[in-house]
Coordinates of C-alpha atoms in Angstrom, one line a residue:
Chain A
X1 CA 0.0 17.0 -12.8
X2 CA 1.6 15.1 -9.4
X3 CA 4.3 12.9 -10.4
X4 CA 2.7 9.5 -9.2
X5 CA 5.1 6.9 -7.4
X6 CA 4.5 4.3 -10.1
X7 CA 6.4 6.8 -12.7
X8 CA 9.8 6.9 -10.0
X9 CA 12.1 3.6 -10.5
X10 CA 15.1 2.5 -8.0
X11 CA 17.4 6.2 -8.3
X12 CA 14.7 7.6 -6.6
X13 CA 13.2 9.8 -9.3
X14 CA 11.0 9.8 -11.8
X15 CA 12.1 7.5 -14.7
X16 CA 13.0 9.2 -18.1
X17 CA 10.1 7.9 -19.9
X18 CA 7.4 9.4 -18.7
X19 CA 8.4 12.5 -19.9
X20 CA 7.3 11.7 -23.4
X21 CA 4.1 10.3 -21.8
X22 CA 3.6 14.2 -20.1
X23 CA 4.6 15.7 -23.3
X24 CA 1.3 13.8 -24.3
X25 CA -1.0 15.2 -22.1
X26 CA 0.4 18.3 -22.7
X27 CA -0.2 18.0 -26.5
X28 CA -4.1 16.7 -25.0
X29 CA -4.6 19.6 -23.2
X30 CA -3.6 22.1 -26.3
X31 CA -5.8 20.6 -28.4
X32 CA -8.2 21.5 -25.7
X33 CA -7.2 24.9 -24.8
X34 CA -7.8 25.4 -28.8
X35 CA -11.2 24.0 -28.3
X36 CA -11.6 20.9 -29.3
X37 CA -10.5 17.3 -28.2
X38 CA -7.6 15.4 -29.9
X39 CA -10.0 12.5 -29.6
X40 CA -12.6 14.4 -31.4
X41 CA -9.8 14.8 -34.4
X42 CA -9.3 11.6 -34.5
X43 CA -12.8 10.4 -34.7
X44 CA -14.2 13.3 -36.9
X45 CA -11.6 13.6 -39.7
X46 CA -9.9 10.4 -39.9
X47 CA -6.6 11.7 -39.0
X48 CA -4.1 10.1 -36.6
X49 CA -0.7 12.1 -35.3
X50 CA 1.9 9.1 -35.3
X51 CA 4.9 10.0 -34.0
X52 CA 7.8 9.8 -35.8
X53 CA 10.8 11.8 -33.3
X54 CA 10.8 12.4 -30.3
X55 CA 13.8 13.8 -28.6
X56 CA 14.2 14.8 -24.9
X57 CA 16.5 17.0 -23.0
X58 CA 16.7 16.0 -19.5
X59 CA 18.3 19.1 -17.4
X60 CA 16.9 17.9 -13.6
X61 CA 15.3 15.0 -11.9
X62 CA 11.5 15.0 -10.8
X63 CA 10.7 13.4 -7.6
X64 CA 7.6 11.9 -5.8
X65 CA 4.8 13.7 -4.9
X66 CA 6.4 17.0 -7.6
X67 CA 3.7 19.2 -9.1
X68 CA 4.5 19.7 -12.6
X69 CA 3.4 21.9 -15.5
X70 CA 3.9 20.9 -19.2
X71 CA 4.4 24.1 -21.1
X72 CA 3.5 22.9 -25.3
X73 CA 3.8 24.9 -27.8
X74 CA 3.2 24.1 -31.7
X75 CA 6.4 24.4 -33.3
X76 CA 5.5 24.2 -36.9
X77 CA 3.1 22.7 -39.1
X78 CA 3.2 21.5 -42.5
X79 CA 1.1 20.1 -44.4
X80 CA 1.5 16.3 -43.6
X81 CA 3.6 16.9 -40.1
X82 CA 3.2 18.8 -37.0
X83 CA 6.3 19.5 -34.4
X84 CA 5.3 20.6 -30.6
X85 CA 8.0 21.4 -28.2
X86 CA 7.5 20.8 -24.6
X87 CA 9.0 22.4 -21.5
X88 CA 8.1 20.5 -18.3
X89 CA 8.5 22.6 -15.2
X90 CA 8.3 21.9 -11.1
X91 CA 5.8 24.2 -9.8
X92 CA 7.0 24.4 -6.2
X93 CA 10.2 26.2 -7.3
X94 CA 10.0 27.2 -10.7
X95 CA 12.6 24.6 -12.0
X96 CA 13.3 23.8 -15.8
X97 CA 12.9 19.7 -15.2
X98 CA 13.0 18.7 -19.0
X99 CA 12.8 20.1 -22.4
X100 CA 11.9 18.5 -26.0
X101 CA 10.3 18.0 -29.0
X102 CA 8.0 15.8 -30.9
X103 CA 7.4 15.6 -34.8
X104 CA 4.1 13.6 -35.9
X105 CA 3.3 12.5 -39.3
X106 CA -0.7 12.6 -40.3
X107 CA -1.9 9.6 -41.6
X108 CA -5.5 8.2 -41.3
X109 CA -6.6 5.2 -39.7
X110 CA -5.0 2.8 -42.1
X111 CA -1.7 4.3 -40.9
X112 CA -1.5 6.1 -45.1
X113 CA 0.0 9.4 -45.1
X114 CA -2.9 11.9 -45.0
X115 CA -2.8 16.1 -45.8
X116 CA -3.5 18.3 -42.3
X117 CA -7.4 18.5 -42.3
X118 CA -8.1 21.9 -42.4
X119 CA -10.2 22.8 -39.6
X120 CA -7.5 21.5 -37.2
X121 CA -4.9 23.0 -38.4
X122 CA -6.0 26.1 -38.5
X123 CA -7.2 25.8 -34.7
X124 CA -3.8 24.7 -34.2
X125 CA -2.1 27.5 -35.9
X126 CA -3.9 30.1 -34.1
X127 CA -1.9 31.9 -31.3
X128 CA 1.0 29.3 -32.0
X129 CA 3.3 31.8 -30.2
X130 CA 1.4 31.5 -26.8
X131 CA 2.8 28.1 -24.6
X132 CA -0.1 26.9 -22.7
X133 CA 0.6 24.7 -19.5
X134 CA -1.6 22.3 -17.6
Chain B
X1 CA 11.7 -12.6 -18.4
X2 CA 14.0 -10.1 -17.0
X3 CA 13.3 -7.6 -14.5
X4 CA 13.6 -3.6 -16.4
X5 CA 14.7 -1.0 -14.4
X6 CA 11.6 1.1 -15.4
X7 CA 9.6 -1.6 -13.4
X8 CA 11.1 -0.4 -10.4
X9 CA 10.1 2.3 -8.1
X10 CA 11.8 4.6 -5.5
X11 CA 11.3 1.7 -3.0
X12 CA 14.0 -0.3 -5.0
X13 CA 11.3 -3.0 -5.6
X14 CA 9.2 -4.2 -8.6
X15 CA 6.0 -1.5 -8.6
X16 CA 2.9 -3.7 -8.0
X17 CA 1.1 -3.0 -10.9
X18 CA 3.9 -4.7 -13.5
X19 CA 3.0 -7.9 -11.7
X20 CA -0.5 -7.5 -13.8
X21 CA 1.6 -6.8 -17.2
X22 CA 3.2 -10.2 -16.2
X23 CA 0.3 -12.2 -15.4
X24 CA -0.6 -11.2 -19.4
X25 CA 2.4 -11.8 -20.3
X26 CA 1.9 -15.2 -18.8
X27 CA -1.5 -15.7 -20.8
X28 CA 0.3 -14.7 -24.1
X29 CA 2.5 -17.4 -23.5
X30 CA 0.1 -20.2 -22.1
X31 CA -1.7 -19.9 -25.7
X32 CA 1.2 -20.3 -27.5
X33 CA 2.3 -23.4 -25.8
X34 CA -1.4 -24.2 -26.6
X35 CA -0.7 -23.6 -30.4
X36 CA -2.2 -20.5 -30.9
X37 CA -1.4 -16.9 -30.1
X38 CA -4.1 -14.6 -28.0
X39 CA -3.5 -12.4 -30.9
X40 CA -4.9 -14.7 -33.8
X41 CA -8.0 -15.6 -31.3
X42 CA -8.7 -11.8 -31.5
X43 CA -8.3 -11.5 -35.3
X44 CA -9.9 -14.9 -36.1
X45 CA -12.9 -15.5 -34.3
X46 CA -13.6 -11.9 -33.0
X47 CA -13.2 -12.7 -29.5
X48 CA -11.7 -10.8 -26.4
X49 CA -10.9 -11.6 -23.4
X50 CA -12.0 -8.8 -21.5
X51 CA -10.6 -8.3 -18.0
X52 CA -13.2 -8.4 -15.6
X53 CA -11.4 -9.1 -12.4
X54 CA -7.4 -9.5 -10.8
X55 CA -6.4 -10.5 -7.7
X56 CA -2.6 -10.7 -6.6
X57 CA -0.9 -11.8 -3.7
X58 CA 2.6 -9.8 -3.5
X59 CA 4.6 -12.5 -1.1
X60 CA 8.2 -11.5 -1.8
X61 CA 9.8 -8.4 -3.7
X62 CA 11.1 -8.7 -6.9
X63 CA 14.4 -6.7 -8.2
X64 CA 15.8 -5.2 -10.9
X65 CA 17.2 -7.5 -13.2
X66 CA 16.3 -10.8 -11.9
X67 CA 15.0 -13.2 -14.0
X68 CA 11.7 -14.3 -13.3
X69 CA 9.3 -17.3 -14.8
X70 CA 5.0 -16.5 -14.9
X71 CA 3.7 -20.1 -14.3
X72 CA 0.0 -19.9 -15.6
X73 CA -2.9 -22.0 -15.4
X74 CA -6.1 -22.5 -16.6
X75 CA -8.3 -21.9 -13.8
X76 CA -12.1 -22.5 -15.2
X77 CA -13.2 -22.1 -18.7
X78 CA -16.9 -21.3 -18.7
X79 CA -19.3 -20.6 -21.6
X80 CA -18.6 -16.9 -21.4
X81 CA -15.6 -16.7 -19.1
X82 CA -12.6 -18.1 -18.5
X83 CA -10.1 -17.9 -15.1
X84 CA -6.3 -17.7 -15.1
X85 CA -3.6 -18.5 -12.1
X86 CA -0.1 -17.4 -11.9
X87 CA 2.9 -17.5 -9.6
X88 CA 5.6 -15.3 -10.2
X89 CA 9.2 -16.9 -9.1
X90 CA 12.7 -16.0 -9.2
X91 CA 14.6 -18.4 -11.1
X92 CA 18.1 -17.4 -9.1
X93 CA 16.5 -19.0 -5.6
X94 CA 13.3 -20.4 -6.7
X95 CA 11.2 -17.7 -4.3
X96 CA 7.6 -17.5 -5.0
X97 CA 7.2 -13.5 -5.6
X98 CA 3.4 -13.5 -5.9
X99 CA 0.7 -15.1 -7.0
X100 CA -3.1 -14.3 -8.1
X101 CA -5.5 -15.1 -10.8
X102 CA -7.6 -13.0 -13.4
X103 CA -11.1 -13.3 -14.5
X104 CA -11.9 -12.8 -18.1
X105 CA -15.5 -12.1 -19.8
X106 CA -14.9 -12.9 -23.4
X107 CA -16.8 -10.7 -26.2
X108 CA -16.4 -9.1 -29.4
X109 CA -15.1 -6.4 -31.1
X110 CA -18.1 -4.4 -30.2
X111 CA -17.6 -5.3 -26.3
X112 CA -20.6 -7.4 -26.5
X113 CA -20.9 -10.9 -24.5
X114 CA -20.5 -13.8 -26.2
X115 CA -19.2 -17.5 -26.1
X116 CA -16.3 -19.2 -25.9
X117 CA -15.1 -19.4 -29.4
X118 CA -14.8 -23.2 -29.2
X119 CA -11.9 -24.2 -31.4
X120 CA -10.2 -21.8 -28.8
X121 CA -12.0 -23.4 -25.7
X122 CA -10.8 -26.8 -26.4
X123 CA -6.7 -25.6 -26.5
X124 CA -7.5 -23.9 -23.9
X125 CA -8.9 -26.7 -22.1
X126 CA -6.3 -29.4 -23.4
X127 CA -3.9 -30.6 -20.7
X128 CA -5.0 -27.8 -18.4
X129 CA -3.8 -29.5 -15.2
X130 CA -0.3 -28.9 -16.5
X131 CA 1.0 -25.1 -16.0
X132 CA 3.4 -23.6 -18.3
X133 CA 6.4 -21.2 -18.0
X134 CA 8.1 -18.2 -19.7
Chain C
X1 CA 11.4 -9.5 -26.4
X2 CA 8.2 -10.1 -26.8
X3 CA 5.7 -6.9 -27.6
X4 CA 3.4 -6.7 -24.6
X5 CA -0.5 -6.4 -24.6
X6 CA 0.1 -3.3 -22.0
X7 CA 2.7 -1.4 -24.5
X8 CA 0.2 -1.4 -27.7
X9 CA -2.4 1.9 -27.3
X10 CA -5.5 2.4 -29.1
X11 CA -4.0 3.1 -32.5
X12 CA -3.4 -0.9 -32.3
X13 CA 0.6 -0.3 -32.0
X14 CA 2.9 -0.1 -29.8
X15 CA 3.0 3.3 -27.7
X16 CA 6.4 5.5 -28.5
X17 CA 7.5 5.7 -24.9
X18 CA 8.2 2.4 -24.6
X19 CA 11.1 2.7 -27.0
X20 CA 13.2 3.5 -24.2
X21 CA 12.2 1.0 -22.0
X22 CA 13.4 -1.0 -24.7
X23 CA 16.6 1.0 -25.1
X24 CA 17.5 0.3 -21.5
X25 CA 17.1 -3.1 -21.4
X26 CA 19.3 -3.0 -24.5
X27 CA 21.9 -0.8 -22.1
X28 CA 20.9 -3.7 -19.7
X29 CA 21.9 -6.6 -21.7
X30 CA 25.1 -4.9 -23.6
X31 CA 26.9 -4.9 -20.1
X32 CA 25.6 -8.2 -19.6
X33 CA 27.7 -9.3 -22.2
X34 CA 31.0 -7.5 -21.4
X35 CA 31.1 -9.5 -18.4
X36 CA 28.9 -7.4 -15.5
X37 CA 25.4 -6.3 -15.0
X38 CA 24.1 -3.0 -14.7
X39 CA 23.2 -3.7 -11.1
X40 CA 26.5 -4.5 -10.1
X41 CA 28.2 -1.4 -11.5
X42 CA 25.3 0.6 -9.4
X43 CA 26.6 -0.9 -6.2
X44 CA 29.8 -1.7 -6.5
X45 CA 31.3 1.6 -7.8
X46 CA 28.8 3.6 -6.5
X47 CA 28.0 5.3 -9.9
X48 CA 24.4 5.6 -11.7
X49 CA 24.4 6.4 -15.5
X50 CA 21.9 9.2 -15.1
X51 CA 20.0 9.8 -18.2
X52 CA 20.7 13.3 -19.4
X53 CA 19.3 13.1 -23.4
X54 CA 17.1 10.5 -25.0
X55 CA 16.3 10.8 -29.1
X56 CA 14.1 8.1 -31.2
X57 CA 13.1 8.1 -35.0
X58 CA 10.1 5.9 -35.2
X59 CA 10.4 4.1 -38.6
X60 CA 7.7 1.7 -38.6
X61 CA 5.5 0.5 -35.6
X62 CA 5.9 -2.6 -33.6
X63 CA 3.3 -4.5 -33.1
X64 CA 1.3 -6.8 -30.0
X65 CA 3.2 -10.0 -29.7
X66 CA 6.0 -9.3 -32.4
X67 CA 9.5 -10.4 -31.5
X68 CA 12.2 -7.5 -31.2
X69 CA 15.9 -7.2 -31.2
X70 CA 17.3 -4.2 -29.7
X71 CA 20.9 -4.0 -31.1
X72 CA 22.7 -1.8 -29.0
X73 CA 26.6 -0.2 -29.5
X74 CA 28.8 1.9 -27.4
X75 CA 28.7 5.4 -29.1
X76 CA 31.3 7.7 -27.0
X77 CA 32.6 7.1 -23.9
X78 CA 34.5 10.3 -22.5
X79 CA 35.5 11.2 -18.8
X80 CA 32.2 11.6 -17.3
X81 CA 29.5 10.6 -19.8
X82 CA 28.8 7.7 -21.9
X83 CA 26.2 7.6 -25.3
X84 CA 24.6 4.6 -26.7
X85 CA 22.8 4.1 -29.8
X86 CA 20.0 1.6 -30.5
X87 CA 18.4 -0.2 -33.2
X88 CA 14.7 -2.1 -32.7
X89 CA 14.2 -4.3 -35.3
X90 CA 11.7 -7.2 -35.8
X91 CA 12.5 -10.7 -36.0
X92 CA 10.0 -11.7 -38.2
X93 CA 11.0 -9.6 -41.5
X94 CA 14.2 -7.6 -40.7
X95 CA 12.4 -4.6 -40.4
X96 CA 14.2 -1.4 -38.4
X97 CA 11.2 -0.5 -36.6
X98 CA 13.3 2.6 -35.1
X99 CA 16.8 3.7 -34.1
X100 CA 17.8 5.9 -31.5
X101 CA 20.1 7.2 -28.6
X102 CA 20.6 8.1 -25.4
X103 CA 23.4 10.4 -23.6
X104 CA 24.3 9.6 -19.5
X105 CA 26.0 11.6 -17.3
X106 CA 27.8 9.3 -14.4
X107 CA 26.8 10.4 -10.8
X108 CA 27.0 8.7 -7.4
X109 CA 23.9 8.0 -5.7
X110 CA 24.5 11.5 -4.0
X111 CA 23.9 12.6 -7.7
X112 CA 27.5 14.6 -8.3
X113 CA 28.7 14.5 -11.3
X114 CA 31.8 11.6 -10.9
X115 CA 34.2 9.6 -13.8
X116 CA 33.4 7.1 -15.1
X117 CA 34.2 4.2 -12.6
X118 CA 38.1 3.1 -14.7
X119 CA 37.0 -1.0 -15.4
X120 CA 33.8 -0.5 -16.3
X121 CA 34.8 1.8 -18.7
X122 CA 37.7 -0.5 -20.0
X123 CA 34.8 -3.3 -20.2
X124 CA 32.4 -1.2 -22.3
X125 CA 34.8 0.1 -24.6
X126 CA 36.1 -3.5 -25.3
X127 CA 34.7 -4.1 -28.8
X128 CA 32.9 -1.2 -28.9
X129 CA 32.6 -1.5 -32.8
X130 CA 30.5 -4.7 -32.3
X131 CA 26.7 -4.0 -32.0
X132 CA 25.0 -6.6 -29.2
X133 CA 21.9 -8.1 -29.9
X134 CA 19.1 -9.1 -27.4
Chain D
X1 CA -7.7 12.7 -13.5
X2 CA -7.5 12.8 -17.4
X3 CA -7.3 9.4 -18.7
X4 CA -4.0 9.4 -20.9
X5 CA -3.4 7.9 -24.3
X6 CA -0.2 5.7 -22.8
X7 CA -3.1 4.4 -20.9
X8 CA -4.9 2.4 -23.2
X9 CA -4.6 -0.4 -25.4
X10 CA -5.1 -1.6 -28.7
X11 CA -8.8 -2.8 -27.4
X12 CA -9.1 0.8 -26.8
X13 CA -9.9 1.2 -23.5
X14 CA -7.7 1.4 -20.6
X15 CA -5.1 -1.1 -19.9
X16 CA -6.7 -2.9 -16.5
X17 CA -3.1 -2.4 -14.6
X18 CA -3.2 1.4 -14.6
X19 CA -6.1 1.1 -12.2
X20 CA -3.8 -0.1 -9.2
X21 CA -1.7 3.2 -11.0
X22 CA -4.7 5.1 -10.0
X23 CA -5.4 3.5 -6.6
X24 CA -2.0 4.6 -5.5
X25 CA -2.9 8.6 -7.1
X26 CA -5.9 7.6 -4.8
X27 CA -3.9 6.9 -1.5
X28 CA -1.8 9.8 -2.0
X29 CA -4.4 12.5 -1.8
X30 CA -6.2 10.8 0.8
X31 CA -3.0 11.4 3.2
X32 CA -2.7 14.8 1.3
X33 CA -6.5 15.7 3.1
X34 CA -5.8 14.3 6.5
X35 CA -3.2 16.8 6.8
X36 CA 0.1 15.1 5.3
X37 CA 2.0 13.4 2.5
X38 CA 2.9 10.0 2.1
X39 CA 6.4 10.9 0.7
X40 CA 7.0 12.8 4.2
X41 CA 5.5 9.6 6.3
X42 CA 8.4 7.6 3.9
X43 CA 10.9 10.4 5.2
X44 CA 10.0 11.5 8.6
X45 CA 8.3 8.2 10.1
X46 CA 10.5 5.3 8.5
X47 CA 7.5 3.6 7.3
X48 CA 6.9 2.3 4.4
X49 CA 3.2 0.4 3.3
X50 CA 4.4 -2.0 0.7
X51 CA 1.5 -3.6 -1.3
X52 CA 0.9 -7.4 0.2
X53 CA -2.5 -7.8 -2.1
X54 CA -4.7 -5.8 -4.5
X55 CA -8.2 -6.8 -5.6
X56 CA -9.5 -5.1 -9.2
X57 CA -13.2 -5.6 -10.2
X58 CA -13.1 -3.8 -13.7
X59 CA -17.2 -3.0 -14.5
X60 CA -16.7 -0.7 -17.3
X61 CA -14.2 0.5 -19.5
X62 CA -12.5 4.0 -19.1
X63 CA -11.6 5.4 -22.5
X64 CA -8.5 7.7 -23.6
X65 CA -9.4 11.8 -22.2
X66 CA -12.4 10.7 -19.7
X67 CA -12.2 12.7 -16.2
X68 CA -12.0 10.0 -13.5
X69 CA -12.2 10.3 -10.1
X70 CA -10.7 8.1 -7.2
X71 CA -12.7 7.7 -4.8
X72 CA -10.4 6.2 -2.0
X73 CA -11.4 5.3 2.2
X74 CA -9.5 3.8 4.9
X75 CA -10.7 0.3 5.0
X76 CA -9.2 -1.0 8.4
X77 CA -6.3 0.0 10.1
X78 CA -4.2 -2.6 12.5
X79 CA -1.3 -2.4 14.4
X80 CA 1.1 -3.5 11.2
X81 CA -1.3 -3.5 8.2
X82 CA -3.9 -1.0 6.9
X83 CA -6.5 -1.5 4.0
X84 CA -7.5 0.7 1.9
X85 CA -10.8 0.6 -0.5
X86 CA -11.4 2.4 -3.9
X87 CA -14.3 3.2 -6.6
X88 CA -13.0 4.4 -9.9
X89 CA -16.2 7.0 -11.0
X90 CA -16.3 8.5 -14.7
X91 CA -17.2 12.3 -13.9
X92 CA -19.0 12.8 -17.2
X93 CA -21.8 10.2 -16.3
X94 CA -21.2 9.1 -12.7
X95 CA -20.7 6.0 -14.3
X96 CA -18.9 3.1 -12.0
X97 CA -15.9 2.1 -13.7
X98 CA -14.2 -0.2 -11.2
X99 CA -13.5 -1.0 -7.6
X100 CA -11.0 -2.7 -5.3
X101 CA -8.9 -2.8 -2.1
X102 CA -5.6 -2.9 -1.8
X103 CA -3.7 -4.5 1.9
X104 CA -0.2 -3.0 3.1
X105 CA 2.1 -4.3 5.4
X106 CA 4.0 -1.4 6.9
X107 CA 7.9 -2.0 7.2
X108 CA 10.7 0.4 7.4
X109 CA 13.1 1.0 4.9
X110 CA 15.2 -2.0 5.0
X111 CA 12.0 -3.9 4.9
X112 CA 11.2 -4.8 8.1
X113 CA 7.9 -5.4 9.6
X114 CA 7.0 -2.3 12.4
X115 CA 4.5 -0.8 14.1
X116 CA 2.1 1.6 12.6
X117 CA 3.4 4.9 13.0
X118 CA 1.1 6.4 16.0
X119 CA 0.8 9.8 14.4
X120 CA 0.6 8.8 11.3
X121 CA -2.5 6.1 12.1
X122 CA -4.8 9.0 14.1
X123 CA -4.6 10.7 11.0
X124 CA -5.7 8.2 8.9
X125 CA -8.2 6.6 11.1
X126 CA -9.5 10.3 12.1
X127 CA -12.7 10.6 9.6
X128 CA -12.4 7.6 8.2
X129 CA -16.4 6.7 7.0
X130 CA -16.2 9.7 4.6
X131 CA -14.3 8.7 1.0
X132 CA -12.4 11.4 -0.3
X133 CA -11.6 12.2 -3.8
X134 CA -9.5 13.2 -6.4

């Protein structure tokens, strides 16, 4: 992803955020790697990821114009929550921009507190050890 | 309203597209002044106010943290549409920031056309010579 | 503040990232009320409060057009590096929608790590006890 | 581009101010194809191109994880102002999502009205009947 000059405020860099929006599309683009949509999930069994922490661990700024890399990872699952962590990276040189972690409750629709369905989970679980970036 | 630093951008000016974000905060407010809030039109008589066109006219910069008043007007209220105008001002010097207007189709929860929900239309429509600030 | 059309996503509530837009203009408004803005501290001791951790617990969500508090208090000051913690809570029923904090390293605007500029330190530890409300 | 959740709204569909977002992702990898970046015209040319208007016509939704591509053209360059024109395209069905313009005023960094920079406009202007996208 390029960080877009809407996403920088007045310091010059990009504003603190937007990492929990990338940390997003890096929890899209798992789901995807693991081959299906989180769209899908939502649509097909009922079954929304609210979030319910997020924590963030800003180590150095992203700038204009950056290309980025969120590394996401699944960092456990349980049978009503799921935790990813996130590792957001500059490509150009490498750099460790941010690090964190999100933990999501399941609940359908209605916003009730629903069990893992099955079928996603168990995509989810598979190769949890891998990061995959986008 | 008060300018947030996130709404600034490495130019060390408002980003343009929060002027849009104000204009519908401006619309919010027009309706409640009207006796009704955008949100109960939605809920009540299954209407949207889709967003079928914007236009703004960026005239001065806005900064962080000045305080800033959305004057909005009814422009036209059709059978199926309905036109808003705004001018975005500093309250510190009175400096018109910008100004523009948005075009709305109005239809239902299914995104299908329909009319003006008329109990709606006629607030809308009362004293609409008069614009209101937030 | 008034929840914004823009912030709510396609679950119908309020996306999480905007928490901490929220936060800050809780940060915003705290210094407000011990006597000097943000802005000011920026450019007149040339020292940014560079955000260096961000945490939120999402308790309930926030809904379009609800009216929030963000109830902000001084956690720690120390020589270079200041930590608030937040509370959102609606107007309406009293609810804690979600609580929070953020740690800042102070930099200049060459981003070095500097102390924290000597009266505006004195000003935000005045009362520190007291949360502020906006 | 992969439409993000952050994007949308609770009418689920994209929030209509992300498309000037997009424009801007637009404008960026046009200068990125003629050979440069905008953040090094910022840097190495003094020039800014601040936003003086932008014009959305919104045809059809975009919905959370749709590929979108920018299709963005040099719309007229003068000697302080350049225009720029833009079709938001759905990859998955080539379907027209929205179009616009937006006009810029170039000034240098403390805001003052200059001259195009000479390099700068050949590269834009070189090519210019051929939209590029993203």
């Amino acid at each position: 992803m390029r960080v877009r000059y809407a996403e920088t405020d007045q310091m010059g860099i990009v504003h603190h955020a937007n990492y929990l929006v990338w940390f997003e599309s890096g929890r899209s683009d798992l789901c995807r790697q693991r081959g299906f949509s989180y769209k899908e999930m939502e649509d097909e069994s009922d079954s929304l990821l609210v979030v319910a922490e997020s924590y963030v661990r800003y180590k150095s700024p992203a700038f204009y114009d950056d290309l980025i890399t969120v590394r996401t990872k699944v960092g456990e699952i349980r049978s009503r929550s799921i935790r990813f962590t996130y590792q957001v990276v500059r490509k150009s040189d490498g750099a460790l921009l941010a690090e964190g972690e999100t933990n999501h409750i399941v609940t359908n629709s209605q916003k009730k507190v629903r069990s893992f369905p099955e079928l996603y989970r168990q995509r989810l679980m598979a190769d949890s050890s891998k990061p995959k970036s986008i």
